[in-house]
PDB file of C-alpha atoms in Angstrom:
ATOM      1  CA  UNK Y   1      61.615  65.217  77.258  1.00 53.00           C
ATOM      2  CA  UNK Y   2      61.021  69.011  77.870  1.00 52.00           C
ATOM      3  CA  UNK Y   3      60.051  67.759  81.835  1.00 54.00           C
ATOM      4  CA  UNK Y   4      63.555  65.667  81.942  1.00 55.00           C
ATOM      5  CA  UNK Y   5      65.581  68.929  81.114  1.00 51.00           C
ATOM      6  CA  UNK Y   6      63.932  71.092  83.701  1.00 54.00           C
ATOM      7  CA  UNK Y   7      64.440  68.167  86.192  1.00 53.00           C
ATOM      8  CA  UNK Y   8      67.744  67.822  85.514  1.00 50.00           C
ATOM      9  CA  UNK Y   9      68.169  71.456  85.132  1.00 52.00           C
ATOM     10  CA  UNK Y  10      66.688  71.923  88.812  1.00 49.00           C
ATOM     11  CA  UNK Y  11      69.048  69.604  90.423  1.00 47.00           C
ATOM     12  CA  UNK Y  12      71.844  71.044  88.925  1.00 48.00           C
ATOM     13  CA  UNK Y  13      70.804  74.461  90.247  1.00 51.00           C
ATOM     14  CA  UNK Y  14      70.569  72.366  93.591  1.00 51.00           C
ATOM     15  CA  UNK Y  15      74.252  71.319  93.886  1.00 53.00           C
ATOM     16  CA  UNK Y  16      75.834  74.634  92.684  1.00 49.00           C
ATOM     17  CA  UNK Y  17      73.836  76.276  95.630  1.00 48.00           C
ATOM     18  CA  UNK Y  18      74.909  73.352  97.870  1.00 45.00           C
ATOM     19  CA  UNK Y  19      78.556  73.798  96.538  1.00 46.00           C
ATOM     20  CA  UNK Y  20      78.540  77.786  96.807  1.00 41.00           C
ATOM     21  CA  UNK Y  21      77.041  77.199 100.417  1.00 41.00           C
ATOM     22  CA  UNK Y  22      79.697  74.475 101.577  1.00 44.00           C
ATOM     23  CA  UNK Y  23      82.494  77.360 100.264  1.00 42.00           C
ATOM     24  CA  UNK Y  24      80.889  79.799 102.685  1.00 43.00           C
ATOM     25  CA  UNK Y  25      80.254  77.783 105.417  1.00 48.00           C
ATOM     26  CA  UNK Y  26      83.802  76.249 104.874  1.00 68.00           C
ATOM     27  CA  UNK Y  27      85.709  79.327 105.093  1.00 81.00           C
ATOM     28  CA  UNK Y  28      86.880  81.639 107.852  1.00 90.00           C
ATOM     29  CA  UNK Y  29      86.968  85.419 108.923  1.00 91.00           C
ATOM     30  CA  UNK Y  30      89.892  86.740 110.722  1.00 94.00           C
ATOM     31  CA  UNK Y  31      89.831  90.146 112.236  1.00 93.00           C
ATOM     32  CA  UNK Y  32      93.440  90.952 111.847  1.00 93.00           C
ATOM     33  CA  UNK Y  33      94.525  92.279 115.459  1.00 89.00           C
ATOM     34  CA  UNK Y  34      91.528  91.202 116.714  1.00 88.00           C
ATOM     35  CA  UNK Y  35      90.312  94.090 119.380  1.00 86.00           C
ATOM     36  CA  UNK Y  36      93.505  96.439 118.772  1.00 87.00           C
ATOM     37  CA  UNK Y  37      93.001  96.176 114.822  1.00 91.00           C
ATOM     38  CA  UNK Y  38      95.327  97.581 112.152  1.00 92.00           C
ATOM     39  CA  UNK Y  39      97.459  99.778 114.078  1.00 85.00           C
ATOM     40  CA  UNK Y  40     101.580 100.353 114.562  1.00 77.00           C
ATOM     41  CA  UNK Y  41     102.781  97.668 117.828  1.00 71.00           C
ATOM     42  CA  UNK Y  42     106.242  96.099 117.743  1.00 68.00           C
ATOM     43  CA  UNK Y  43     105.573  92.510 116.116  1.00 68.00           C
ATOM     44  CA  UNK Y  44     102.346  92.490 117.077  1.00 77.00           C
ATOM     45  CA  UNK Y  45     100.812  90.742 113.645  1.00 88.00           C
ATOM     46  CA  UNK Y  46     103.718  87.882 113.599  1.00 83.00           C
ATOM     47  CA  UNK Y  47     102.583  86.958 117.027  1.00 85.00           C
ATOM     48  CA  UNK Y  48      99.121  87.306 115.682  1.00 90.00           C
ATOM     49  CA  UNK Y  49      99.142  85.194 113.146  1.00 87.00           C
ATOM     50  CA  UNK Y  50     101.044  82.487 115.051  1.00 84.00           C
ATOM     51  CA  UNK Y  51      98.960  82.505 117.718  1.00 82.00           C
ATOM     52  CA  UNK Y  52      96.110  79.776 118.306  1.00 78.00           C
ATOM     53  CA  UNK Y  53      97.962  77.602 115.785  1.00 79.00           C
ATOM     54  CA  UNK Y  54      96.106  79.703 113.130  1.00 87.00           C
ATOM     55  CA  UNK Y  55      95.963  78.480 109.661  1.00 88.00           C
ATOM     56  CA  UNK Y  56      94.684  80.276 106.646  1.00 91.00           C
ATOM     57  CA  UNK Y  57      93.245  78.425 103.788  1.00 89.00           C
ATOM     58  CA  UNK Y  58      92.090  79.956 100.404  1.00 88.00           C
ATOM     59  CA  UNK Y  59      88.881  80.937 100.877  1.00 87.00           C
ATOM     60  CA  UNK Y  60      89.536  82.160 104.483  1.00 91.00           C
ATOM     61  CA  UNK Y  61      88.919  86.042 104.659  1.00 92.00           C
ATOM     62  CA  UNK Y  62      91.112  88.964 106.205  1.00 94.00           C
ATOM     63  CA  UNK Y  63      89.387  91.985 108.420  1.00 94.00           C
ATOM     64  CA  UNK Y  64      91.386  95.049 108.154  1.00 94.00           C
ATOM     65  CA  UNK Y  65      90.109  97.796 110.625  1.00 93.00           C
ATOM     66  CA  UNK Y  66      91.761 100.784 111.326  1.00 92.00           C
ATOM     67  CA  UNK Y  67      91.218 104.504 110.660  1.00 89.00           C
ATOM     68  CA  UNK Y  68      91.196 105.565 107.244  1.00 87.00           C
ATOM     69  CA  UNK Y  69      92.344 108.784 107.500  1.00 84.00           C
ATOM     70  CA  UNK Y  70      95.593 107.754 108.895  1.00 84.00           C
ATOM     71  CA  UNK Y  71      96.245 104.580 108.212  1.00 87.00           C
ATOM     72  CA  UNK Y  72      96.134 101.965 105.070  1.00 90.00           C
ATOM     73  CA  UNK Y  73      96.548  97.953 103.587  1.00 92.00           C
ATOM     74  CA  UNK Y  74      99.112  97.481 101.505  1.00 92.00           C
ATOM     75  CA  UNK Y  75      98.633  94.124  99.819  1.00 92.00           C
ATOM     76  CA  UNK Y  76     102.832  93.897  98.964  1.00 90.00           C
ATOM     77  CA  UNK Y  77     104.135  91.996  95.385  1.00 86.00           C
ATOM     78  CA  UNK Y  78     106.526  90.071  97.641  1.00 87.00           C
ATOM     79  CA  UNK Y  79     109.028  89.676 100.641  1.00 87.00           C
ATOM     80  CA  UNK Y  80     111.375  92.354  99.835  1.00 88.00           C
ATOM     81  CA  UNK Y  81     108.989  95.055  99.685  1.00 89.00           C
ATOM     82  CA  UNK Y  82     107.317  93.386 103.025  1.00 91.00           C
ATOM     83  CA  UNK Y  83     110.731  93.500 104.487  1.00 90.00           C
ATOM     84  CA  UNK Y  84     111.801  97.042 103.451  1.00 90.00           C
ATOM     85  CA  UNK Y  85     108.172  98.838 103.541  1.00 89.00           C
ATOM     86  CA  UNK Y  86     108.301  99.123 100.387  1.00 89.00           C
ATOM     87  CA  UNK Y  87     104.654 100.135  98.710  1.00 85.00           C
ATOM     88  CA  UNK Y  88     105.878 101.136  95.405  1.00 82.00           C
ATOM     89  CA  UNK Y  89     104.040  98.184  93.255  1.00 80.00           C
ATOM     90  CA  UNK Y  90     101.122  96.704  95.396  1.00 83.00           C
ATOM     91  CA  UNK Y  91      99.101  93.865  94.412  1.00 84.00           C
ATOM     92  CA  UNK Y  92      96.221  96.159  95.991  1.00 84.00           C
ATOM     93  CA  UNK Y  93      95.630  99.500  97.822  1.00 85.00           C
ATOM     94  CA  UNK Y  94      92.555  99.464 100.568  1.00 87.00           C
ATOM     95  CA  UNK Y  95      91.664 102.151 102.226  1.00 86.00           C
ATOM     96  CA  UNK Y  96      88.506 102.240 103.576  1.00 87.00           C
ATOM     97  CA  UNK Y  97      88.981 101.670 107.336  1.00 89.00           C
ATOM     98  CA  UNK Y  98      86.781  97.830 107.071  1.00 90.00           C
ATOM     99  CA  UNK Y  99      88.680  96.085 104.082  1.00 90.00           C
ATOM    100  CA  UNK Y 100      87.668  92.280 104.150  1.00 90.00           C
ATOM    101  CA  UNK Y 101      90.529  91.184 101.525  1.00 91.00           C
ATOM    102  CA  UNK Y 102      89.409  87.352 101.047  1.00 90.00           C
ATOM    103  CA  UNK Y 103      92.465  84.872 100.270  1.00 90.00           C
ATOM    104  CA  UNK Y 104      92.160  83.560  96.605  1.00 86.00           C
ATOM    105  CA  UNK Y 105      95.572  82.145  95.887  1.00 85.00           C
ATOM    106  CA  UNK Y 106      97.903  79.284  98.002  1.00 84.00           C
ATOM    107  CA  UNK Y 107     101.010  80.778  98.752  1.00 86.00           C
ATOM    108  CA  UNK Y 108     102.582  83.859 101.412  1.00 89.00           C
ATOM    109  CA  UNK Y 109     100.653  86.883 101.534  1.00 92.00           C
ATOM    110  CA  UNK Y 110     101.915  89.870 102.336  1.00 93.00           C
ATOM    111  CA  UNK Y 111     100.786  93.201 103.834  1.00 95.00           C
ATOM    112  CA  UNK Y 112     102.082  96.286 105.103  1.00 93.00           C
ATOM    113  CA  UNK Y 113     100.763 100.228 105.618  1.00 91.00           C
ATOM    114  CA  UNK Y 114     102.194 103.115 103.162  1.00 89.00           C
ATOM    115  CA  UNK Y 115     103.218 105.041 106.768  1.00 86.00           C
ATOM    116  CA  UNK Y 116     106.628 103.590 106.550  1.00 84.00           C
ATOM    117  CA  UNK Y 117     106.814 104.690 109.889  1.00 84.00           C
ATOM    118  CA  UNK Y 118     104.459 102.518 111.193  1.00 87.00           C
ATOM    119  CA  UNK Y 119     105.575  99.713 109.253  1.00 90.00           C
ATOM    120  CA  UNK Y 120     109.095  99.730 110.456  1.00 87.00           C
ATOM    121  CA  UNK Y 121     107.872  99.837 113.981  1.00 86.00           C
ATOM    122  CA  UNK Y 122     105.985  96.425 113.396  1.00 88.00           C
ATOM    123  CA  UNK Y 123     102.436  97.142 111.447  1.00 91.00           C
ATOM    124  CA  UNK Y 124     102.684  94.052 108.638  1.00 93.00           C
ATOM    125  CA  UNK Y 125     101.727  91.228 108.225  1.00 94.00           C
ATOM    126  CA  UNK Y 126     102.705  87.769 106.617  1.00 92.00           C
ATOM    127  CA  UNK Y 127     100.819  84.683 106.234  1.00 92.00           C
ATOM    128  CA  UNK Y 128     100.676  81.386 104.708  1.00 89.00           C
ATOM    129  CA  UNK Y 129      97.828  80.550 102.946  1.00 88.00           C
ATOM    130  CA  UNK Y 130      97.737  76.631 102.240  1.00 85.00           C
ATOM    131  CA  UNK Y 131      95.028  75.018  99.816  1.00 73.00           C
ATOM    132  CA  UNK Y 132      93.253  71.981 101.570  1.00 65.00           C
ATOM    133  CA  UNK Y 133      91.729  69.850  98.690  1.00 59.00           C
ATOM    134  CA  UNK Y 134      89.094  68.510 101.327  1.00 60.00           C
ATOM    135  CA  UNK Y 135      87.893  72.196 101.609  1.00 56.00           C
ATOM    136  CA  UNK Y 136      85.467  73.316  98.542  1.00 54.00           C
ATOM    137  CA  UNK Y 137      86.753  76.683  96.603  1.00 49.00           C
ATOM    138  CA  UNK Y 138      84.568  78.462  94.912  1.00 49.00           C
ATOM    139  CA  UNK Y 139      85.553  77.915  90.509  1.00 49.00           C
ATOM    140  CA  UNK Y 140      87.512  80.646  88.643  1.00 46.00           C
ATOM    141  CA  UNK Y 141      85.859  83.499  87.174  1.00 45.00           C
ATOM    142  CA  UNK Y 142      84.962  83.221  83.277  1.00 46.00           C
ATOM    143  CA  UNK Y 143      87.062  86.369  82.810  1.00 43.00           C
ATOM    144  CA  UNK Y 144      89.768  83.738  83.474  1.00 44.00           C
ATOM    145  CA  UNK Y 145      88.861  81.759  80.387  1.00 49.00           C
ATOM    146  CA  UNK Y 146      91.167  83.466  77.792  1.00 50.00           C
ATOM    147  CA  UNK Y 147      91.427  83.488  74.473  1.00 58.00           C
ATOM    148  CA  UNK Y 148      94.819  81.738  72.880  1.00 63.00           C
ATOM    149  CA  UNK Y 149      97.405  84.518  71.502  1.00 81.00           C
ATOM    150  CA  UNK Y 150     100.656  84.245  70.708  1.00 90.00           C
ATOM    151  CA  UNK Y 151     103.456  82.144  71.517  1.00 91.00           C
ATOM    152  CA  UNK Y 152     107.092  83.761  71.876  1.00 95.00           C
ATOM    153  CA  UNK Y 153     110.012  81.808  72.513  1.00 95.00           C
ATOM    154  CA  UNK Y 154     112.795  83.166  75.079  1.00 95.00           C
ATOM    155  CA  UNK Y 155     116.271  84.443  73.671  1.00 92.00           C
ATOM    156  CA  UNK Y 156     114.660  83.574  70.021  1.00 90.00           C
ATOM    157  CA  UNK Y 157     116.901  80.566  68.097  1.00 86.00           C
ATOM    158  CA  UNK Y 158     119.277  80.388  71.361  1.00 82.00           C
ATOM    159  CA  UNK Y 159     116.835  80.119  74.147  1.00 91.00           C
ATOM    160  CA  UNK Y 160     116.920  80.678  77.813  1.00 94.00           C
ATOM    161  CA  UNK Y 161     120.700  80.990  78.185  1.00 92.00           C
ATOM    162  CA  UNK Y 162     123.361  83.735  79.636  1.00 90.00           C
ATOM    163  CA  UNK Y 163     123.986  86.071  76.965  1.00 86.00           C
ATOM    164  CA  UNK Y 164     125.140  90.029  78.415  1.00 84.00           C
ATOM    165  CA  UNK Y 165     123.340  91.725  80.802  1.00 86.00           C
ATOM    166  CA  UNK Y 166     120.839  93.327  78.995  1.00 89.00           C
ATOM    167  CA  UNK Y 167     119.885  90.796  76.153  1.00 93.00           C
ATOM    168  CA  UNK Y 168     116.729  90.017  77.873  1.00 94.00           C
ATOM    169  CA  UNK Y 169     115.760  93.920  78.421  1.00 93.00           C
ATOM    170  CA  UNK Y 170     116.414  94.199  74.682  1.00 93.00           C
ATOM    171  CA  UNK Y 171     114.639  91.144  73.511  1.00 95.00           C
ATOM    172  CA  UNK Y 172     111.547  92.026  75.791  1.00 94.00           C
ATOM    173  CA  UNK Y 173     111.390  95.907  74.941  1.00 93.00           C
ATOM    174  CA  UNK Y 174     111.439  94.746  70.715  1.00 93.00           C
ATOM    175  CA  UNK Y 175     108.141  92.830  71.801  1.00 93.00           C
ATOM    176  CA  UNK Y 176     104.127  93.609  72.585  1.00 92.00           C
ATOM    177  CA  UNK Y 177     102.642  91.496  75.226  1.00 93.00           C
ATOM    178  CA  UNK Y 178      98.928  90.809  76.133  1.00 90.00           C
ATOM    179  CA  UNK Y 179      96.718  88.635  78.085  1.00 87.00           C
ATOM    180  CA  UNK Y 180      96.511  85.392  76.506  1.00 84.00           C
ATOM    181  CA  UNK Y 181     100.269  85.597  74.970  1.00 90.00           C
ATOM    182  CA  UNK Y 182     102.716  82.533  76.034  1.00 89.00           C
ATOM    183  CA  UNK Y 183     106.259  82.537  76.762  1.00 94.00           C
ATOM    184  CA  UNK Y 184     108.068  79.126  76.086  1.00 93.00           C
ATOM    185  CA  UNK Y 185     111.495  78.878  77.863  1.00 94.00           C
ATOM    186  CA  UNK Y 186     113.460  76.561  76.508  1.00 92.00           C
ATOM    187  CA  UNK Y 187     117.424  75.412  78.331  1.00 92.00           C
ATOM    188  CA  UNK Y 188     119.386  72.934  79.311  1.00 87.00           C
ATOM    189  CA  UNK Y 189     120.864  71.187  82.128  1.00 83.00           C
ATOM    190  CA  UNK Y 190     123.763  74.415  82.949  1.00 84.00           C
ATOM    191  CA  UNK Y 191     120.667  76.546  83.430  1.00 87.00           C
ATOM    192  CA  UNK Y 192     118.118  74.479  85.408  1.00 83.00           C
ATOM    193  CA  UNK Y 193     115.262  76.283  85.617  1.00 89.00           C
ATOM    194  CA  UNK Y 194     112.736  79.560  85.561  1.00 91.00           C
ATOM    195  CA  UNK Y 195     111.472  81.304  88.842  1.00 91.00           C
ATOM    196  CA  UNK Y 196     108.514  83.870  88.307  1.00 90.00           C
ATOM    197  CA  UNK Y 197     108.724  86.328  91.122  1.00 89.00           C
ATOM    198  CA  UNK Y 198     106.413  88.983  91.962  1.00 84.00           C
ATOM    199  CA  UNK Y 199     108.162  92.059  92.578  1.00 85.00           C
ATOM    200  CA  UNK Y 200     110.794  94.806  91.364  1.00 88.00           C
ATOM    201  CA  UNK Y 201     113.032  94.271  94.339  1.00 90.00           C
ATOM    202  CA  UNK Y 202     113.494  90.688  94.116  1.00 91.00           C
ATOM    203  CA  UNK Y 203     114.500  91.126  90.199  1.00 93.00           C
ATOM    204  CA  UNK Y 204     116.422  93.502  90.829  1.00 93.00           C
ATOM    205  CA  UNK Y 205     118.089  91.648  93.646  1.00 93.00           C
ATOM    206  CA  UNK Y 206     118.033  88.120  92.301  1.00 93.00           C
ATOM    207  CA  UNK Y 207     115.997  87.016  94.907  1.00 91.00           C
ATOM    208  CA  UNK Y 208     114.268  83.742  94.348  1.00 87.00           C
ATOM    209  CA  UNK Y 209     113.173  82.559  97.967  1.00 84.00           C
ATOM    210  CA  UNK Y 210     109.706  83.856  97.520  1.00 81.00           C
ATOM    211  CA  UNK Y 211     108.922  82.613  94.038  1.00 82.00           C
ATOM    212  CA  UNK Y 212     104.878  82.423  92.276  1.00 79.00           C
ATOM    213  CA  UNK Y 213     105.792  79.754  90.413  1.00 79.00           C
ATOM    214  CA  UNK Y 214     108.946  77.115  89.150  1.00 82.00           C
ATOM    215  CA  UNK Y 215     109.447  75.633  86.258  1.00 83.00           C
ATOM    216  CA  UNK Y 216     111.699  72.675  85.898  1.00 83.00           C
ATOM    217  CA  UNK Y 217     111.145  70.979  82.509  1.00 81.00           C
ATOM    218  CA  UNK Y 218     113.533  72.630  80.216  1.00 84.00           C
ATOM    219  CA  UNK Y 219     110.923  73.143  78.276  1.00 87.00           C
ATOM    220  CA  UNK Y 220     108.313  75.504  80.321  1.00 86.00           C
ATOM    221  CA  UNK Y 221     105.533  77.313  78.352  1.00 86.00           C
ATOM    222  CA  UNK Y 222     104.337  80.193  80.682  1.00 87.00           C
ATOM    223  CA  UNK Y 223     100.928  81.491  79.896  1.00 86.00           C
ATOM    224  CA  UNK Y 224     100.269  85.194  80.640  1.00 88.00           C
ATOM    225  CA  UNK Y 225      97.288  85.634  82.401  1.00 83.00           C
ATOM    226  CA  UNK Y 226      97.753  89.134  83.927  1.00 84.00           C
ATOM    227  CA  UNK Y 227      97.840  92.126  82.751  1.00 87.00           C
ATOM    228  CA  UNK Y 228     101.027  93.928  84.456  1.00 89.00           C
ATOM    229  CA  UNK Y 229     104.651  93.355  84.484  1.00 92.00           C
ATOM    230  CA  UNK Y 230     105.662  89.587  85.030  1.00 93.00           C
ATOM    231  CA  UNK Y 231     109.489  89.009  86.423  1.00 95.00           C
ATOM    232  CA  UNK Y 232     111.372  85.867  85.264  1.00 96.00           C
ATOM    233  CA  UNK Y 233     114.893  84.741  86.564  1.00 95.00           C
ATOM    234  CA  UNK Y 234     117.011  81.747  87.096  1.00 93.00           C
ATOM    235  CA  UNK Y 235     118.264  80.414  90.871  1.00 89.00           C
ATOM    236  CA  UNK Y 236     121.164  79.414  89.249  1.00 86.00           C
ATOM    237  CA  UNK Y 237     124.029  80.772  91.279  1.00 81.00           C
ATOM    238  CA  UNK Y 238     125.766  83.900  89.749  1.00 90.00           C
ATOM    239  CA  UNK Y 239     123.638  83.571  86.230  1.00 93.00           C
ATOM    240  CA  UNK Y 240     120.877  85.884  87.024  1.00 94.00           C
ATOM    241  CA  UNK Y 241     123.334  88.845  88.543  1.00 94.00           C
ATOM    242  CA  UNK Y 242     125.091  88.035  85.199  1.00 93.00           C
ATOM    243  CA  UNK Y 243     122.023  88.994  82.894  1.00 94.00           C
ATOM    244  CA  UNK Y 244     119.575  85.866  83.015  1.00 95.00           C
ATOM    245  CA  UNK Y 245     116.563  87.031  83.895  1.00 95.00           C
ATOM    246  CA  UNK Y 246     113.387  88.421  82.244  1.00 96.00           C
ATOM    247  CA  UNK Y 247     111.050  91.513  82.573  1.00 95.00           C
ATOM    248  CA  UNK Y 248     108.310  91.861  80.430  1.00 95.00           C
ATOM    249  CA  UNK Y 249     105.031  94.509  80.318  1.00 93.00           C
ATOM    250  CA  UNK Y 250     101.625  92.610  79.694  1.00 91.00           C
ATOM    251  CA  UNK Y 251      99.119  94.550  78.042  1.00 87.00           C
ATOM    252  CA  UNK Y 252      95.438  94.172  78.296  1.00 83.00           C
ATOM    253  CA  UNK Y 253      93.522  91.906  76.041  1.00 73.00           C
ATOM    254  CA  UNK Y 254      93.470  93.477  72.653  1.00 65.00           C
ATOM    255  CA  UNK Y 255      90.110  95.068  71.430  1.00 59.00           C
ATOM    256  CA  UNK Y 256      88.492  93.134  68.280  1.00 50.00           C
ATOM    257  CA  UNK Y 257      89.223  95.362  65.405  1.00 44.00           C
ATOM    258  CA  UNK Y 258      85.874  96.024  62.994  1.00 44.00           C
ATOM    259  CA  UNK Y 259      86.616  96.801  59.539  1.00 43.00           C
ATOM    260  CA  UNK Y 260      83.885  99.371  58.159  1.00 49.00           C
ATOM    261  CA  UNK Y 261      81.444  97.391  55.797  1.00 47.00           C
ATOM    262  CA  UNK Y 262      82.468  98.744  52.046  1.00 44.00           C
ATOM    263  CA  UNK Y 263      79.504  99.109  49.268  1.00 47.00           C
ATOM    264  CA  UNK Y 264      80.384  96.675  46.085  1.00 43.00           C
ATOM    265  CA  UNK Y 265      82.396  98.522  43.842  1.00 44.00           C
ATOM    266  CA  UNK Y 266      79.452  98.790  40.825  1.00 44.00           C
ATOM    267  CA  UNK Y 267      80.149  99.352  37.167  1.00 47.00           C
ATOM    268  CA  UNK Y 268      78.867 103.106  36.658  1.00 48.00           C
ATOM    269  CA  UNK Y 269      79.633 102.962  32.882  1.00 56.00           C
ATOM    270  CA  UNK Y 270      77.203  99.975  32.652  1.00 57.00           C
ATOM    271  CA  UNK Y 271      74.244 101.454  34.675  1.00 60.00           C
ATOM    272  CA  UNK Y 272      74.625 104.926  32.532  1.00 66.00           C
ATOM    273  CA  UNK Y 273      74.694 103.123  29.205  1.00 62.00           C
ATOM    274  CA  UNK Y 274      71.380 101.167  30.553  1.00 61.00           C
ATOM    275  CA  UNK Y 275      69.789 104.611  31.574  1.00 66.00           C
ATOM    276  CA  UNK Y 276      71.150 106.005  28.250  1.00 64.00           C
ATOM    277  CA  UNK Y 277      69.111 103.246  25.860  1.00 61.00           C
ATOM    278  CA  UNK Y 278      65.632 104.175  28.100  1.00 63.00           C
ATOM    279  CA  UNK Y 279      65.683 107.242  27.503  1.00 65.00           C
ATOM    280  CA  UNK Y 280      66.528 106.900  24.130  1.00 62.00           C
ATOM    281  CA  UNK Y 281      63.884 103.862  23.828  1.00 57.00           C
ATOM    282  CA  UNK Y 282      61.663 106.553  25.838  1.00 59.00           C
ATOM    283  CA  UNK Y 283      61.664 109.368  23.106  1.00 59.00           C
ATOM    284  CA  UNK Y 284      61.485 107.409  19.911  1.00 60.00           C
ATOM    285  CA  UNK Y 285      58.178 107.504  18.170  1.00 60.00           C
ATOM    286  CA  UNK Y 286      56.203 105.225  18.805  1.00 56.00           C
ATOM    287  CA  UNK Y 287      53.436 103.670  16.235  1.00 54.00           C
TER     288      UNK Y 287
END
C-alpha cells in the first residue's frame, strides 16, 4: 500500500511539472517597443501592438525598458485614466527600468508613464489580452481561496433601485467591508443590470464601455475578492448620473481575534476552610 501512494504520489508530481512546463513554454515575452523601448514617440505603442497581427494571451509577459530615473509604468485602473494620463489610482507602479509585468487576467490592459508629458505625446499603451482555453494557465494562488464573510444586500429592503443621489454613498459609508464579504444586487426589469468598473473617472463619469465584469440576472451576488475600492453602476441611460451607482472601500481580511485564556474562577472560602480544619487537625493532641 505504502509503495502505491508514493507511486501515485510520483506521477502526480510528474504532471504538475509537465503542466507548469507547458504554461512556460506556452506563453510569450514581448519587449514593449522592441529596440526603442519605453520612451515618449507619437503613437508609437498603438502601432506596436497592432503590428505583426500581435495577440496577447494570459500568460503572455510584457518587457518594460526604459530609464528609471526618468521615466515609469503605470499599470492604469481603466480607459479614462489611459485616455487623460491620469495616474492617480494605478493597478501598479514599476519603476525599475526592466519591469516584466506578466498578463494574469482576460480583458484590456492599460498602461501609461506618470510624465504626463510624455504620455500626452504618445507613451501608453493598450492591449487586449484574450484567454485561449487550448493554452494551459498556470491555477490561482491559495491566497485566492477565501474564507466566506458576510453577505449585504444593496439599497437594504428596496434593492438596487434609483433612490437620490447619494443613497448609495450613505448606505456604503454606514457599512465595513472586507475580503471575503458579498454584495447581492437585487432589481428588476427598469434597471437591467450592474457594471463593475475599475476606476474613479469612469464612476464619476458614468462610463461603462470598459467594464470588469456584468451582471445580468437580477439577482447578482458579487463576491469581494480585493482589498481596495470596488465601483458599481448601472448602463441604464440617465439612472446612474441620477444616483445609481455604488462605491464601496474593501478592507483587508480581518485578523482572528484570541481571547486571553481565564483561570477557573475557584471557591477561596472553600480552600481556606479546608486549610483551616488541618491546621486545626494539625495542633490537636494527639494520643
Amino acid at each position: 500500500m505504502a509503495t502505491r501512494t508514493r507511486i501515485f504520489s510520483f506521477v502526480f508530481a510528474m504532471m504538475m511539472s509537465f503542466m507548469v512546463f507547458s504554461v512556460y513554454c506556452s506563453a510569450r515575452i514581448y519587449t514593449v517597443g522592441d529596440s526603442e523601448g519605453w520612451t515618449a514617440k507619437d503613437d508609437v505603442y498603438y502601432a506596436w501592438a497592432e503590428a505583426d497581427h500581435k495577440e496577447f494571451h494570459v500568460g503572455d509577459s510584457l518587457v518594460f525598458e526604459y530609464d528609471p530615473n526618468i521615466n515609469d509604468v503605470i499599470h492604469a485602473s481603466g480607459s479614462l485614466e489611459y485616455e487623460f494620463c491620469d495616474y492617480s489610482s494605478p493597478k501598479a507602479v514599476y519603476n525599475t527600468g526592466h519591469d516584466v509585468v506578466t498578463l494574469t487576467e482576460p480583458g484590456f490592459h492599460y498602461f501609461i508613464t506618470s510624465n504626463q508629458a510624455q504620455c500626452v505625446l504618445g507613451q501608453k499603451l493598450k492591449v487586449l489580452v484574450i484567454h485561449d482555453p487550448s493554452r494551459p494557465v498556470p491555477p490561482p494562488p491559495p491566497s485566492k481561496i477565501l474564507p466566506v464573510g458576510k453577505t449585504y444586500k444593496v439599497g437594504d429592503s428596496q434593492g438596487w433601485k434609483l433612490y437620490n443621489s447619494d443613497f448609495y454613498n450613505k448606505w456604503s459609508e454606514e457599512r465595513q467591508f472586507h475580503v471575503g464579504d458579498a454584495l447581492l444586487f437585487e432589481y428588476d426589469n427598469e434597471v437591467n443590470d450592474v457594471y463593475e468598473i475599475s476606476g474613479d473617472l469612469e464612476f464619476i463619469t458614468c462610463d461603462p464601455t470598459s467594464p470588469v465584469a456584468v451582471h445580468k440576472t437580477r439577482q447578482d451576488l458579487v463576491r469581494l475578492t480585493e482589498p481596495g475600492v470596488h465601483y458599481f453602476v448601472t448602463s441604464h441611460s440617465g439612472y446612474c448620473e441620477a444616483g445609481l451607482k455604488l462605491r464601496v472601500m474593501v478592507g483587508p481580511l480581518p485578523k482572528a481575534v484570541t481571547l486571553p485564556s481565564f483561570p477557573k474562577k475557584v471557591d477561596l472560602s472553600a480552600m481556606e476552610r479546608l486549610n483551616n480544619w488541618l491546621q486545626t487537625f494539625k495542633h490537636q493532641p494527639h494520643h
